[in-house]
Short mmCIF file of C-alpha atoms and ligand atoms in Angstrom, two decimals:
data_model
loop_
_atom_site.label_atom_id
_atom_site.label_comp_id
_atom_site.label_asym_id
_atom_site.label_seq_id
_atom_site.Cartn_x
_atom_site.Cartn_y
_atom_site.Cartn_z
CA MET A 1 -25.08 -39.25 -59.69
CA ASN A 2 -24.31 -35.82 -61.10
CA LYS A 3 -25.70 -34.05 -58.04
CA LYS A 4 -23.83 -32.78 -55.01
CA GLY A 5 -24.10 -34.91 -51.89
CA ILE A 6 -23.57 -34.24 -48.20
CA ASN A 7 -19.96 -35.40 -48.55
CA ASP A 8 -19.28 -32.51 -50.90
CA VAL A 9 -20.18 -29.68 -48.51
CA GLU A 10 -19.12 -28.17 -45.18
CA ILE A 11 -21.57 -29.13 -42.42
CA ARG A 12 -19.88 -28.52 -39.06
CA GLY A 13 -21.74 -25.91 -37.03
CA LYS A 14 -24.16 -25.35 -39.90
CA ARG A 15 -27.94 -25.31 -39.59
CA VAL A 16 -29.02 -28.00 -42.03
CA LEU A 17 -32.64 -28.45 -43.13
CA VAL A 18 -33.16 -32.10 -44.07
CA ARG A 19 -36.29 -33.21 -45.95
CA VAL A 20 -36.96 -36.78 -44.89
CA ASP A 21 -39.83 -39.10 -45.68
CA PHE A 22 -41.23 -39.95 -42.25
CA ASN A 23 -44.68 -40.67 -43.68
CA VAL A 24 -44.96 -43.85 -41.62
CA PRO A 25 -48.13 -45.89 -41.08
CA LEU A 26 -49.79 -45.36 -37.68
CA ASP A 27 -52.41 -47.54 -36.02
CA LYS A 28 -55.55 -46.18 -34.31
CA GLN A 29 -53.62 -45.59 -31.09
CA GLY A 30 -51.08 -43.49 -32.98
CA GLN A 31 -48.36 -46.16 -32.72
CA ILE A 32 -45.93 -46.54 -35.62
CA THR A 33 -46.57 -49.93 -37.26
CA ASP A 34 -43.61 -49.88 -39.68
CA ASP A 35 -40.52 -47.69 -39.23
CA THR A 36 -38.70 -48.74 -42.42
CA ARG A 37 -38.76 -45.22 -43.81
CA MET A 38 -37.32 -43.78 -40.61
CA ARG A 39 -34.51 -46.33 -40.54
CA ALA A 40 -33.74 -45.57 -44.17
CA ALA A 41 -33.00 -41.94 -43.26
CA LEU A 42 -30.72 -42.78 -40.30
CA PRO A 43 -27.42 -42.86 -42.24
CA THR A 44 -27.89 -39.26 -43.38
CA ILE A 45 -29.05 -38.05 -39.96
CA LYS A 46 -26.16 -39.80 -38.19
CA TYR A 47 -23.64 -38.47 -40.70
CA LEU A 48 -24.84 -34.93 -40.01
CA VAL A 49 -24.94 -35.43 -36.24
CA GLU A 50 -21.45 -36.91 -36.17
CA GLY A 51 -20.19 -34.13 -38.43
CA GLY A 52 -21.40 -31.53 -35.91
CA ALA A 53 -24.28 -30.10 -37.92
CA ARG A 54 -27.42 -28.67 -36.33
CA VAL A 55 -30.01 -30.96 -37.84
CA ILE A 56 -33.50 -29.65 -38.64
CA LEU A 57 -35.75 -32.40 -40.02
CA ALA A 58 -38.86 -31.71 -42.09
CA SER A 59 -41.44 -34.27 -43.23
CA HIS A 60 -45.06 -34.75 -44.10
CA LEU A 61 -47.30 -37.37 -42.53
CA GLY A 62 -50.56 -38.49 -44.10
CA ARG A 63 -52.96 -36.12 -45.82
CA PRO A 64 -54.01 -33.41 -43.36
CA LYS A 65 -55.01 -31.26 -46.38
CA GLY A 66 -53.40 -28.04 -45.25
CA GLN A 67 -55.07 -28.05 -41.79
CA VAL A 68 -53.54 -28.59 -38.38
CA ASN A 69 -54.79 -32.01 -37.32
CA PRO A 70 -53.38 -33.67 -34.18
CA SER A 71 -53.92 -37.17 -35.59
CA TYR A 72 -51.24 -36.36 -38.19
CA SER A 73 -48.80 -34.89 -35.68
CA LEU A 74 -45.18 -36.04 -35.98
CA ALA A 75 -44.97 -36.35 -32.16
CA PRO A 76 -44.86 -40.19 -32.20
CA VAL A 77 -42.17 -39.97 -34.88
CA ALA A 78 -40.02 -37.61 -32.78
CA LYS A 79 -40.31 -39.99 -29.84
CA HIS A 80 -39.39 -43.04 -31.90
CA LEU A 81 -36.53 -41.22 -33.62
CA SER A 82 -35.07 -40.35 -30.21
CA GLU A 83 -34.96 -44.07 -29.47
CA LEU A 84 -33.45 -44.98 -32.85
CA LEU A 85 -30.75 -42.31 -32.55
CA GLY A 86 -30.15 -42.70 -28.82
CA GLN A 87 -30.42 -38.94 -28.35
CA ASP A 88 -33.15 -36.47 -27.68
CA VAL A 89 -35.14 -35.21 -30.69
CA ALA A 90 -37.24 -32.14 -29.93
CA LEU A 91 -40.41 -31.40 -31.88
CA ALA A 92 -41.14 -27.82 -32.96
CA ALA A 93 -44.88 -27.13 -32.78
CA ASP A 94 -44.87 -25.63 -36.28
CA CYS A 95 -42.50 -25.92 -39.25
CA ILE A 96 -42.29 -22.15 -39.79
CA GLY A 97 -42.74 -18.98 -37.77
CA HIS A 98 -41.92 -18.34 -34.14
CA PRO A 99 -42.11 -21.96 -32.82
CA ALA A 100 -39.69 -23.14 -35.50
CA MET A 101 -37.28 -20.19 -35.23
CA LYS A 102 -37.17 -20.43 -31.45
CA ALA A 103 -36.43 -24.16 -31.48
CA VAL A 104 -33.74 -23.70 -34.12
CA SER A 105 -32.08 -20.86 -32.20
CA THR A 106 -31.37 -23.13 -29.22
CA LEU A 107 -30.01 -26.02 -31.30
CA GLN A 108 -26.39 -26.97 -30.56
CA ASP A 109 -23.94 -28.70 -32.91
CA GLY A 110 -24.91 -32.37 -33.22
CA GLN A 111 -28.45 -31.86 -31.95
CA VAL A 112 -31.58 -32.87 -33.85
CA LEU A 113 -34.90 -31.05 -34.15
CA LEU A 114 -38.00 -32.31 -35.95
CA LEU A 115 -40.38 -29.73 -37.39
CA GLU A 116 -44.12 -30.43 -37.20
CA ASN A 117 -45.89 -31.81 -40.31
CA VAL A 118 -45.21 -29.53 -43.30
CA ARG A 119 -48.62 -30.45 -44.75
CA PHE A 120 -50.37 -28.64 -41.89
CA HIS A 121 -49.87 -25.71 -44.31
CA ALA A 122 -51.70 -25.76 -47.64
CA GLU A 123 -48.75 -23.79 -49.06
CA GLU A 124 -46.54 -26.90 -48.87
CA GLU A 125 -48.21 -28.84 -51.66
CA LYS A 126 -48.82 -25.64 -53.65
CA ASN A 127 -45.08 -24.98 -53.56
CA ASN A 128 -45.80 -21.46 -52.35
CA PRO A 129 -42.59 -19.38 -52.67
CA GLU A 130 -43.16 -17.36 -49.49
CA PHE A 131 -43.70 -20.52 -47.43
CA ALA A 132 -40.63 -22.11 -49.01
CA ARG A 133 -38.60 -19.00 -48.19
CA GLU A 134 -39.69 -19.18 -44.55
CA LEU A 135 -38.70 -22.83 -44.33
CA ALA A 136 -35.36 -22.15 -46.00
CA ALA A 137 -34.70 -19.22 -43.65
CA LEU A 138 -34.32 -21.71 -40.79
CA ALA A 139 -31.13 -23.13 -42.29
CA GLU A 140 -27.95 -22.49 -44.27
CA LEU A 141 -28.02 -25.75 -46.23
CA PHE A 142 -30.77 -28.01 -47.56
CA VAL A 143 -30.42 -31.78 -47.81
CA ASN A 144 -33.08 -33.78 -49.63
CA ASP A 145 -33.22 -37.37 -48.41
CA ALA A 146 -36.92 -37.92 -49.16
CA PHE A 147 -36.80 -40.01 -52.32
CA GLY A 148 -40.41 -41.05 -51.71
CA THR A 149 -41.64 -37.49 -52.33
CA ALA A 150 -39.05 -36.45 -54.92
CA HIS A 151 -41.62 -36.80 -57.70
CA ARG A 152 -43.57 -33.89 -56.23
CA ALA A 153 -42.50 -30.26 -56.57
CA HIS A 154 -43.54 -29.13 -53.11
CA ALA A 155 -42.18 -26.28 -51.00
CA SER A 156 -40.10 -28.59 -48.80
CA THR A 157 -38.72 -30.63 -51.72
CA GLU A 158 -38.28 -28.09 -54.52
CA GLY A 159 -39.28 -24.61 -53.32
CA VAL A 160 -36.58 -24.34 -50.65
CA THR A 161 -33.81 -25.01 -53.16
CA HIS A 162 -34.35 -21.53 -54.61
CA TYR A 163 -33.11 -19.95 -51.39
CA ILE A 164 -30.28 -22.06 -49.94
CA PRO A 165 -27.70 -24.50 -51.40
CA ALA A 166 -29.29 -27.93 -51.89
CA VAL A 167 -27.61 -31.34 -51.91
CA ALA A 168 -28.68 -34.99 -51.88
CA GLY A 169 -28.76 -37.10 -48.73
CA LEU A 170 -27.28 -40.59 -48.62
CA LEU A 171 -30.61 -42.38 -49.19
CA MET A 172 -31.49 -40.12 -52.09
CA GLN A 173 -28.04 -40.72 -53.60
CA LYS A 174 -28.39 -44.48 -53.22
CA GLU A 175 -31.85 -44.58 -54.80
CA VAL A 176 -30.90 -42.42 -57.76
CA GLU A 177 -27.60 -44.22 -58.30
CA PHE A 178 -28.96 -47.76 -58.21
CA MET A 179 -31.96 -47.09 -60.37
CA GLY A 180 -30.16 -44.63 -62.62
CA ASN A 181 -27.27 -47.02 -63.27
CA ALA A 182 -29.64 -49.90 -63.93
CA LEU A 183 -31.56 -47.87 -66.49
CA GLU A 184 -28.66 -46.07 -68.14
CA ARG A 185 -25.76 -48.52 -67.89
CA PRO A 186 -27.25 -51.94 -67.22
CA GLU A 187 -25.10 -55.02 -67.22
CA ARG A 188 -26.81 -57.39 -69.64
CA PRO A 189 -28.93 -59.41 -69.89
CA PHE A 190 -31.28 -56.85 -68.38
CA VAL A 191 -34.59 -58.37 -67.27
CA ALA A 192 -37.59 -56.38 -66.04
CA ILE A 193 -40.53 -58.02 -64.29
CA ILE A 194 -43.67 -55.93 -64.25
CA GLY A 195 -46.82 -56.99 -62.46
CA GLY A 196 -49.53 -55.64 -60.24
CA ALA A 197 -53.13 -54.88 -60.75
CA LYS A 198 -53.49 -52.65 -63.78
CA VAL A 199 -51.78 -51.90 -67.08
CA SER A 200 -52.97 -48.31 -66.86
CA ASP A 201 -50.82 -47.72 -63.74
CA LYS A 202 -47.68 -48.81 -65.53
CA ILE A 203 -47.97 -47.97 -69.23
CA GLY A 204 -45.21 -45.40 -68.91
CA VAL A 205 -42.94 -47.90 -67.17
CA ILE A 206 -43.52 -50.59 -69.79
CA GLU A 207 -42.93 -48.15 -72.65
CA ASN A 208 -39.71 -46.83 -71.13
CA LEU A 209 -38.38 -50.28 -70.23
CA LEU A 210 -39.08 -51.61 -73.73
CA GLU A 211 -36.37 -49.20 -74.88
CA LYS A 212 -33.84 -50.63 -72.46
CA VAL A 213 -34.34 -54.26 -71.47
CA ASP A 214 -33.50 -57.56 -73.14
CA ILE A 215 -36.39 -59.44 -71.57
CA LEU A 216 -39.67 -58.02 -70.28
CA ILE A 217 -41.74 -60.33 -68.09
CA ILE A 218 -45.36 -59.38 -67.47
CA GLY A 219 -47.48 -61.02 -64.78
CA GLY A 220 -50.17 -60.05 -62.28
CA GLY A 221 -53.60 -58.68 -63.10
CA MET A 222 -52.21 -56.55 -65.93
CA ALA A 223 -51.16 -59.67 -67.84
CA ASN A 224 -54.86 -60.39 -68.46
CA THR A 225 -55.12 -57.43 -70.78
CA PHE A 226 -52.13 -58.76 -72.73
CA LEU A 227 -53.61 -62.27 -72.82
CA LYS A 228 -56.80 -60.77 -74.22
CA ALA A 229 -54.69 -58.93 -76.81
CA GLN A 230 -53.18 -62.29 -77.77
CA GLY A 231 -56.71 -63.58 -78.40
CA PHE A 232 -57.30 -65.60 -75.23
CA LYS A 233 -60.51 -65.46 -73.21
CA VAL A 234 -59.94 -64.29 -69.65
CA GLY A 235 -63.36 -65.03 -68.14
CA LYS A 236 -64.27 -62.63 -65.36
CA SER A 237 -60.67 -61.68 -64.62
CA LEU A 238 -59.64 -58.11 -63.94
CA LEU A 239 -59.44 -56.74 -67.49
CA GLU A 240 -58.98 -53.26 -68.92
CA THR A 241 -60.94 -53.56 -72.15
CA GLU A 242 -59.96 -50.07 -73.28
CA LYS A 243 -56.26 -51.00 -72.99
CA VAL A 244 -56.36 -54.16 -75.13
CA GLU A 245 -55.43 -52.19 -78.26
CA LEU A 246 -52.50 -50.61 -76.41
CA ALA A 247 -51.37 -54.05 -75.22
CA LYS A 248 -51.35 -55.21 -78.86
CA GLN A 249 -49.19 -52.23 -79.78
CA LEU A 250 -46.78 -52.95 -76.93
CA ILE A 251 -46.49 -56.58 -78.05
CA GLU A 252 -45.65 -55.36 -81.56
CA LYS A 253 -43.22 -52.79 -80.24
CA ALA A 254 -41.38 -55.46 -78.28
CA GLN A 255 -41.10 -57.55 -81.44
CA ALA A 256 -39.82 -54.61 -83.45
CA LYS A 257 -37.22 -53.79 -80.78
CA GLY A 258 -36.09 -57.38 -80.42
CA VAL A 259 -37.16 -57.43 -76.77
CA ARG A 260 -38.28 -60.81 -75.58
CA LEU A 261 -41.75 -60.29 -74.06
CA GLU A 262 -42.73 -63.08 -71.69
CA LEU A 263 -46.39 -63.48 -70.74
CA PRO A 264 -47.91 -66.24 -68.60
CA ILE A 265 -48.59 -69.49 -70.44
CA ASP A 266 -50.46 -71.03 -67.54
CA VAL A 267 -52.46 -69.37 -64.77
CA VAL A 268 -54.22 -70.09 -61.48
CA VAL A 269 -57.94 -69.40 -61.92
CA ALA A 270 -60.61 -69.23 -59.22
CA GLN A 271 -64.38 -68.95 -59.11
CA ALA A 272 -64.28 -65.84 -56.93
CA PHE A 273 -61.92 -63.21 -55.54
CA GLU A 274 -61.70 -64.98 -52.19
CA ALA A 275 -58.92 -66.58 -50.20
CA ASP A 276 -60.67 -69.95 -50.04
CA ALA A 277 -62.29 -69.92 -53.49
CA PRO A 278 -62.02 -73.21 -55.42
CA HIS A 279 -59.14 -72.86 -57.88
CA ARG A 280 -57.16 -74.76 -60.50
CA THR A 281 -54.16 -74.21 -62.75
CA VAL A 282 -54.87 -74.13 -66.47
CA ASN A 283 -53.24 -73.28 -69.76
CA VAL A 284 -54.09 -69.71 -70.79
CA SER A 285 -56.22 -71.13 -73.62
CA GLU A 286 -58.49 -72.95 -71.15
CA ILE A 287 -59.88 -70.15 -68.97
CA GLN A 288 -63.66 -70.59 -68.56
CA ASP A 289 -66.29 -67.84 -68.53
CA GLY A 290 -66.93 -68.08 -64.78
CA GLU A 291 -63.24 -68.06 -63.83
CA MET A 292 -60.81 -65.30 -62.91
CA VAL A 293 -57.02 -65.33 -63.12
CA LEU A 294 -55.49 -64.69 -59.69
CA ASP A 295 -51.89 -65.89 -60.15
CA ILE A 296 -49.42 -67.10 -62.75
CA GLY A 297 -49.11 -70.89 -63.01
CA ALA A 298 -46.13 -73.00 -61.97
CA VAL A 299 -44.90 -73.54 -65.54
CA SER A 300 -44.86 -69.79 -66.19
CA ALA A 301 -43.18 -69.14 -62.84
CA GLU A 302 -40.38 -71.63 -63.68
CA ARG A 303 -39.94 -70.14 -67.11
CA PHE A 304 -39.73 -66.61 -65.70
CA ALA A 305 -37.32 -67.85 -63.00
CA THR A 306 -35.03 -69.32 -65.66
CA HIS A 307 -34.82 -65.97 -67.44
CA ILE A 308 -34.17 -64.21 -64.14
CA SER A 309 -31.34 -66.62 -63.30
CA THR A 310 -29.47 -65.55 -66.45
CA ALA A 311 -29.85 -61.82 -65.77
CA ARG A 312 -27.06 -59.44 -64.76
CA THR A 313 -29.59 -56.69 -63.99
CA VAL A 314 -33.14 -57.19 -62.71
CA ILE A 315 -35.80 -54.61 -62.02
CA TRP A 316 -38.98 -55.91 -60.41
CA ASN A 317 -42.13 -53.86 -59.94
CA GLY A 318 -45.49 -55.44 -59.20
CA PRO A 319 -46.55 -58.84 -57.81
CA MET A 320 -47.42 -61.76 -60.07
CA GLY A 321 -50.77 -62.47 -58.43
CA VAL A 322 -53.02 -61.70 -55.49
CA PHE A 323 -50.17 -62.51 -53.10
CA GLU A 324 -52.18 -61.25 -50.10
CA MET A 325 -54.09 -64.57 -50.30
CA ASP A 326 -51.90 -67.64 -49.71
CA ALA A 327 -53.58 -69.67 -52.44
CA PHE A 328 -52.52 -67.08 -55.03
CA ALA A 329 -49.10 -66.12 -53.66
CA LYS A 330 -47.03 -68.94 -55.18
CA GLY A 331 -46.16 -67.15 -58.42
CA THR A 332 -44.93 -64.07 -56.56
CA GLU A 333 -43.03 -66.32 -54.11
CA ARG A 334 -41.25 -68.14 -56.90
CA ILE A 335 -40.27 -64.89 -58.57
CA ALA A 336 -39.09 -63.44 -55.24
CA GLN A 337 -36.85 -66.49 -54.74
CA ALA A 338 -35.53 -66.26 -58.28
CA VAL A 339 -34.69 -62.57 -57.95
CA ALA A 340 -33.08 -63.21 -54.54
CA ALA A 341 -30.95 -65.99 -56.04
CA CYS A 342 -29.89 -63.95 -59.07
CA GLY A 343 -26.19 -63.10 -59.06
CA GLY A 344 -26.68 -59.76 -60.83
CA THR A 345 -27.87 -56.39 -59.56
CA THR A 346 -31.45 -56.71 -58.34
CA ILE A 347 -33.77 -53.80 -57.67
CA VAL A 348 -37.29 -54.00 -56.27
CA GLY A 349 -39.67 -51.04 -56.32
CA GLY A 350 -43.39 -50.54 -55.67
CA GLY A 351 -45.19 -50.63 -52.34
CA ASP A 352 -46.85 -54.02 -52.78
CA SER A 353 -43.82 -55.68 -54.39
CA VAL A 354 -41.65 -54.54 -51.50
CA ALA A 355 -44.26 -55.81 -49.03
CA ALA A 356 -44.26 -59.17 -50.85
CA VAL A 357 -40.47 -59.43 -50.74
CA GLU A 358 -40.51 -58.61 -47.03
CA LYS A 359 -43.30 -61.09 -46.33
CA MET A 360 -41.23 -63.74 -48.09
CA ASN A 361 -38.11 -62.87 -46.05
CA VAL A 362 -35.84 -62.23 -49.01
CA ALA A 363 -35.52 -58.44 -48.70
CA ASP A 364 -31.91 -58.61 -47.50
CA ARG A 365 -30.90 -60.64 -50.54
CA MET A 366 -31.87 -57.88 -52.96
CA THR A 367 -29.25 -55.34 -54.07
CA HIS A 368 -31.62 -52.45 -53.61
CA ILE A 369 -35.15 -52.02 -52.35
CA SER A 370 -36.63 -48.68 -53.27
CA THR A 371 -38.31 -46.75 -50.47
CA GLY A 372 -40.42 -44.72 -52.88
CA GLY A 373 -43.49 -46.25 -54.51
CA GLY A 374 -44.75 -43.41 -56.70
CA ALA A 375 -41.29 -41.89 -57.05
CA SER A 376 -39.71 -45.15 -58.19
CA LEU A 377 -42.49 -45.65 -60.75
CA GLU A 378 -41.89 -42.20 -62.19
CA PHE A 379 -38.16 -42.86 -62.21
CA LEU A 380 -38.74 -46.10 -64.13
CA GLU A 381 -40.94 -44.16 -66.55
CA GLY A 382 -37.84 -42.11 -67.34
CA LYS A 383 -39.28 -38.93 -65.85
CA VAL A 384 -37.11 -36.30 -64.22
CA LEU A 385 -38.04 -36.07 -60.53
CA PRO A 386 -38.39 -32.39 -59.56
CA GLY A 387 -36.94 -32.98 -56.09
CA VAL A 388 -33.80 -34.42 -57.67
CA ALA A 389 -33.57 -31.96 -60.55
CA ALA A 390 -33.56 -29.05 -58.09
CA LEU A 391 -30.35 -30.17 -56.32
CA SER A 392 -26.99 -28.54 -57.09
CA GLU A 393 -24.92 -30.11 -59.83
CA ALA A 394 -21.73 -31.81 -58.68
P1 ADP B 1 -46.83 -52.25 -56.56
O1 ADP B 1 -47.39 -51.56 -55.32
O2 ADP B 1 -45.74 -53.22 -56.23
O3 ADP B 1 -46.43 -51.27 -57.62
P2 ADP B 1 -49.47 -52.65 -57.64
O4 ADP B 1 -50.03 -51.69 -56.64
O5 ADP B 1 -49.40 -52.22 -59.06
O6 ADP B 1 -48.00 -53.14 -57.18
O7 ADP B 1 -50.30 -53.99 -57.62
C1 ADP B 1 -50.43 -54.78 -56.48
C2 ADP B 1 -51.80 -55.37 -56.39
O8 ADP B 1 -52.12 -56.10 -57.56
C3 ADP B 1 -51.90 -56.35 -55.24
O9 ADP B 1 -52.81 -55.86 -54.30
C4 ADP B 1 -52.38 -57.64 -55.89
O10 ADP B 1 -53.37 -58.30 -55.13
C5 ADP B 1 -52.98 -57.15 -57.19
N1 ADP B 1 -53.02 -58.20 -58.21
C6 ADP B 1 -51.98 -58.92 -58.67
N2 ADP B 1 -52.40 -59.85 -59.55
C7 ADP B 1 -53.75 -59.72 -59.65
C8 ADP B 1 -54.76 -60.40 -60.38
N3 ADP B 1 -54.46 -61.40 -61.20
N4 ADP B 1 -56.03 -60.01 -60.23
C9 ADP B 1 -56.33 -58.99 -59.39
N5 ADP B 1 -55.42 -58.30 -58.66
C10 ADP B 1 -54.13 -58.67 -58.79
MG1 MG B 2 -49.35 -50.72 -54.93
#
């Protein structure tokens, strides 16, 4: 990555403002139900603690819409982080102003402070310069480790970089390096697997990847629109009628570029969008009016798996079917296994795809699992992420 990292700067005794993504899911009792994002930030926090920095963490949690709202307080996060780090993590009652300045002034080298939810201020998402300046005034150095929010130019991701030196944290570096290398310098064959509900969510990703990959595999609900473009009937499947023309153009573009575009040739169809709906596997030419496609078929899954096994680089974004229901999870399972078994570099991004990979217990066999859903999509679209662009050049 051509950006400075925490290894490139002096940290001992310095007040370091670290933007982390601690936007963790909480249950009704306010208990953290999944701390993956917190664990992902630990290497950077520990590096700073061990290097004798005074660590000031900033994050958002949920959508409090610029209002103080106790149900979005980071208090449970501070408590859990204390346990993960094995040291006390204080919580400042506000991310700017007197509560923040007072808490920072008592910080010793190697100590960690968490600022209260930055989105309790409407100025955060508006990237208000005065608010950003106040945040930045707490520290001498800014570290961005929140890949998951790097696609947003907010005060705590972009605004602060106008006031103090800004470098990438270890998680940010890892995300940008793995995905950047895969897109810019892929070992070939380079295979992308795109799935999920809708074409419209991922047009930009498909268009960008068509410029780069050798094989593009399309499954999931979005494949229906491509099947329709190929002239098949898709019954009452999820279909984006207004995107059929675009799907035709993408099929042509793939041909013109010499990219092998793989669509399902058989599918699992059901009578209803229900876990126990009667279902059968049919050739894509045999879908009946009353049926909906809820998964790729076994023949397609094997065919996709064969392509994946030859790949030196794999990017996977989007499940192959309605994997939340066991009856329609087999396609996604087969692809998860194939990606896990692939000897090349394998990268999985997208909230639901990552959940599928975790559910199928193959997460640790992937080279890289992206922590940022929206951010990884924008990265795959080839967009410049403002939170990354704002960091100092190496
Ligand atoms: P990701 O979060 O990995 O980017 P998406 O959010 O784009 O993935 O899509 C995931 C959703 O797509 C899942 O909830 C899944 O049930 C749904 N989906 C996949 N295949 C189908 C299908 N054939 N019909 C309807 N929904 C589908
Ligand atoms: Mg999703």
